[in-house]
mmCIF file of C-alpha atoms in Angstrom:
data_model
loop_
_atom_site.group_PDB
_atom_site.id
_atom_site.type_symbol
_atom_site.label_atom_id
_atom_site.label_comp_id
_atom_site.label_asym_id
_atom_site.label_seq_id
_atom_site.Cartn_x
_atom_site.Cartn_y
_atom_site.Cartn_z
ATOM 1 C CA MET A 31 72.700 176.159 136.999
ATOM 2 C CA ASP A 32 68.986 175.982 137.408
ATOM 3 C CA ARG A 33 67.255 173.723 139.916
ATOM 4 C CA SER A 34 66.459 170.976 137.331
ATOM 5 C CA SER A 35 70.096 170.847 136.190
ATOM 6 C CA PHE A 36 71.282 170.947 139.806
ATOM 7 C CA GLY A 37 69.000 168.061 140.607
ATOM 8 C CA SER A 38 69.964 166.051 137.533
ATOM 9 C CA ARG A 39 73.707 166.389 138.452
ATOM 10 C CA LEU A 40 73.069 165.434 142.049
ATOM 11 C CA TYR A 41 71.143 162.403 140.983
ATOM 12 C CA GLU A 42 74.013 161.287 138.631
ATOM 13 C CA LEU A 43 76.700 161.824 141.325
ATOM 14 C CA ARG A 44 74.578 160.114 144.029
ATOM 15 C CA VAL A 45 73.989 157.018 141.817
ATOM 16 C CA SER A 46 77.714 156.950 140.889
ATOM 17 C CA ALA A 47 78.598 157.001 144.578
ATOM 18 C CA GLY A 48 76.200 154.019 145.222
ATOM 19 C CA LEU A 49 74.025 155.908 147.733
ATOM 20 C CA SER A 50 70.262 155.898 148.019
ATOM 21 C CA ALA A 51 68.532 159.413 148.387
ATOM 22 C CA SER A 52 67.492 158.484 151.966
ATOM 23 C CA GLU A 53 71.104 157.406 152.917
ATOM 24 C CA LEU A 54 72.492 160.612 151.600
ATOM 25 C CA SER A 55 69.762 162.773 153.343
ATOM 26 C CA SER A 56 70.604 160.848 156.583
ATOM 27 C CA SER A 57 74.312 161.420 156.245
ATOM 28 C CA LEU A 58 73.585 165.132 156.053
ATOM 29 C CA GLY A 59 71.339 165.123 159.068
ATOM 30 C CA GLN A 60 68.367 166.029 156.958
ATOM 31 C CA ASN A 61 64.845 164.478 156.614
ATOM 32 C CA PRO A 62 64.571 161.317 154.495
ATOM 33 C CA HIS A 63 63.056 163.220 151.562
ATOM 34 C CA TYR A 64 65.626 166.065 151.438
ATOM 35 C CA ILE A 65 67.697 164.697 148.564
ATOM 36 C CA TYR A 66 64.491 163.778 146.701
ATOM 37 C CA ASP A 67 63.496 167.448 146.988
ATOM 38 C CA LEU A 68 66.788 168.590 145.667
ATOM 39 C CA GLU A 69 66.852 166.123 142.746
ATOM 40 C CA HIS A 70 63.437 167.080 141.674
ATOM 41 C CA GLY A 71 64.093 170.821 141.676
ATOM 42 C CA HIS A 72 62.000 171.736 144.712
ATOM 43 C CA ALA A 73 64.887 173.309 146.591
ATOM 44 C CA TYR A 74 68.555 174.288 146.579
ATOM 45 C CA PRO A 75 70.777 173.501 149.550
ATOM 46 C CA SER A 76 72.427 176.155 151.579
ATOM 47 C CA LEU A 77 76.124 176.665 151.013
ATOM 48 C CA PRO A 78 77.223 174.819 154.124
ATOM 49 C CA VAL A 79 74.874 171.852 153.219
ATOM 50 C CA PHE A 80 76.190 171.879 149.677
ATOM 51 C CA LEU A 81 79.755 171.568 151.007
ATOM 52 C CA GLU A 82 78.695 168.666 153.248
ATOM 53 C CA LEU A 83 76.962 167.140 150.295
ATOM 54 C CA CYS A 84 80.157 167.311 148.153
ATOM 55 C CA GLU A 85 82.066 165.709 151.135
ATOM 56 C CA ALA A 86 79.507 162.967 151.425
ATOM 57 C CA LEU A 87 79.823 162.242 147.715
ATOM 58 C CA SER A 88 83.637 162.334 148.009
ATOM 59 C CA ILE A 89 83.901 165.075 145.351
ATOM 60 C CA GLU A 90 85.222 168.659 145.316
ATOM 61 C CA PRO A 91 82.666 171.434 144.802
ATOM 62 C CA ALA A 92 84.044 172.348 141.361
ATOM 63 C CA ASP A 93 83.444 168.638 140.290
ATOM 64 C CA PHE A 94 79.765 169.178 140.907
ATOM 65 C CA PHE A 95 79.619 171.886 138.325
ATOM 66 C CA ASP A 96 81.718 170.058 135.655
ATOM 67 C CA PRO A 97 79.207 168.074 133.584
ATOM 68 C CA ASP A 98 82.002 166.621 131.554
ATOM 69 C CA MET A 99 83.468 164.865 134.553
ATOM 70 C CA GLU A 100 81.361 161.721 134.691
ATOM 71 C CA GLU A 101 83.246 159.875 137.437
ATOM 72 C CA PRO A 102 84.738 162.464 139.757
ATOM 73 C CA VAL A 103 85.323 160.051 142.538
ATOM 74 C CA LEU A 104 87.361 157.726 140.328
ATOM 75 C CA TYR A 105 89.255 160.649 138.913
ATOM 76 C CA ARG A 106 90.194 161.791 142.379
ATOM 77 C CA ARG A 107 91.330 158.295 143.319
ATOM 78 C CA ILE A 108 93.576 158.143 140.128
ATOM 79 C CA LEU A 109 95.163 161.409 141.047
ATOM 80 C CA SER A 110 95.651 160.413 144.631
ATOM 81 C CA CYS A 111 97.433 157.189 143.423
ATOM 82 C CA ALA A 112 99.502 159.148 140.835
ATOM 83 C CA ARG A 113 100.998 161.262 143.618
ATOM 84 C CA ASN A 114 102.854 158.238 144.812
ATOM 85 C CA LEU A 115 104.343 157.340 141.530
ATOM 86 C CA SER A 116 107.950 158.144 140.372
ATOM 87 C CA SER A 117 108.270 160.517 137.527
ATOM 88 C CA ARG A 118 109.192 157.634 135.209
ATOM 89 C CA ARG A 119 106.031 155.850 136.057
ATOM 90 C CA ILE A 120 103.914 158.999 135.604
ATOM 91 C CA LYS A 121 105.343 159.505 132.178
ATOM 92 C CA ALA A 122 104.539 155.798 131.316
ATOM 93 C CA LEU A 123 101.084 156.107 132.639
ATOM 94 C CA THR A 124 100.515 159.274 130.588
ATOM 95 C CA GLU A 125 101.685 157.556 127.424
ATOM 96 C CA TYR A 126 99.477 154.585 128.201
ATOM 97 C CA ILE A 127 96.407 156.817 128.687
ATOM 98 C CA LYS A 128 97.241 158.894 125.458
ATOM 99 C CA ASN A 129 97.521 155.659 123.503
ATOM 100 C CA LYS A 130 94.263 154.133 124.787
ATOM 101 C CA SER A 131 92.257 157.356 124.201
ATOM 102 C CA SER A 132 93.562 157.780 120.701
ATOM 103 C CA LEU A 133 92.227 154.259 119.866
ATOM 104 C CA HIS A 134 88.719 155.387 120.792
ATOM 105 C CA GLU A 135 88.703 158.651 118.761
#
């Protein structure tokens, strides 16, 4: 992933999380323009900072590199909620999702 693609993905995830660039920079203990620099391709974060960045965005590192996952935070919430469902309810939810997604194809 080049710097431009990295920056675009970061921007998309940050906006989805409802954070400003300065808020996210601050939560990482970085200067106020740090996220701006990342989003505009001026820098890459170190691995430890990248992991903190994912934590601040409430995503897994793999989610960052999956461009098809538009709302990773919501996806993780759904999975978390599904863990508490009975087998019967999981099957019903799966059928509901299949039926709804087939209507949009």
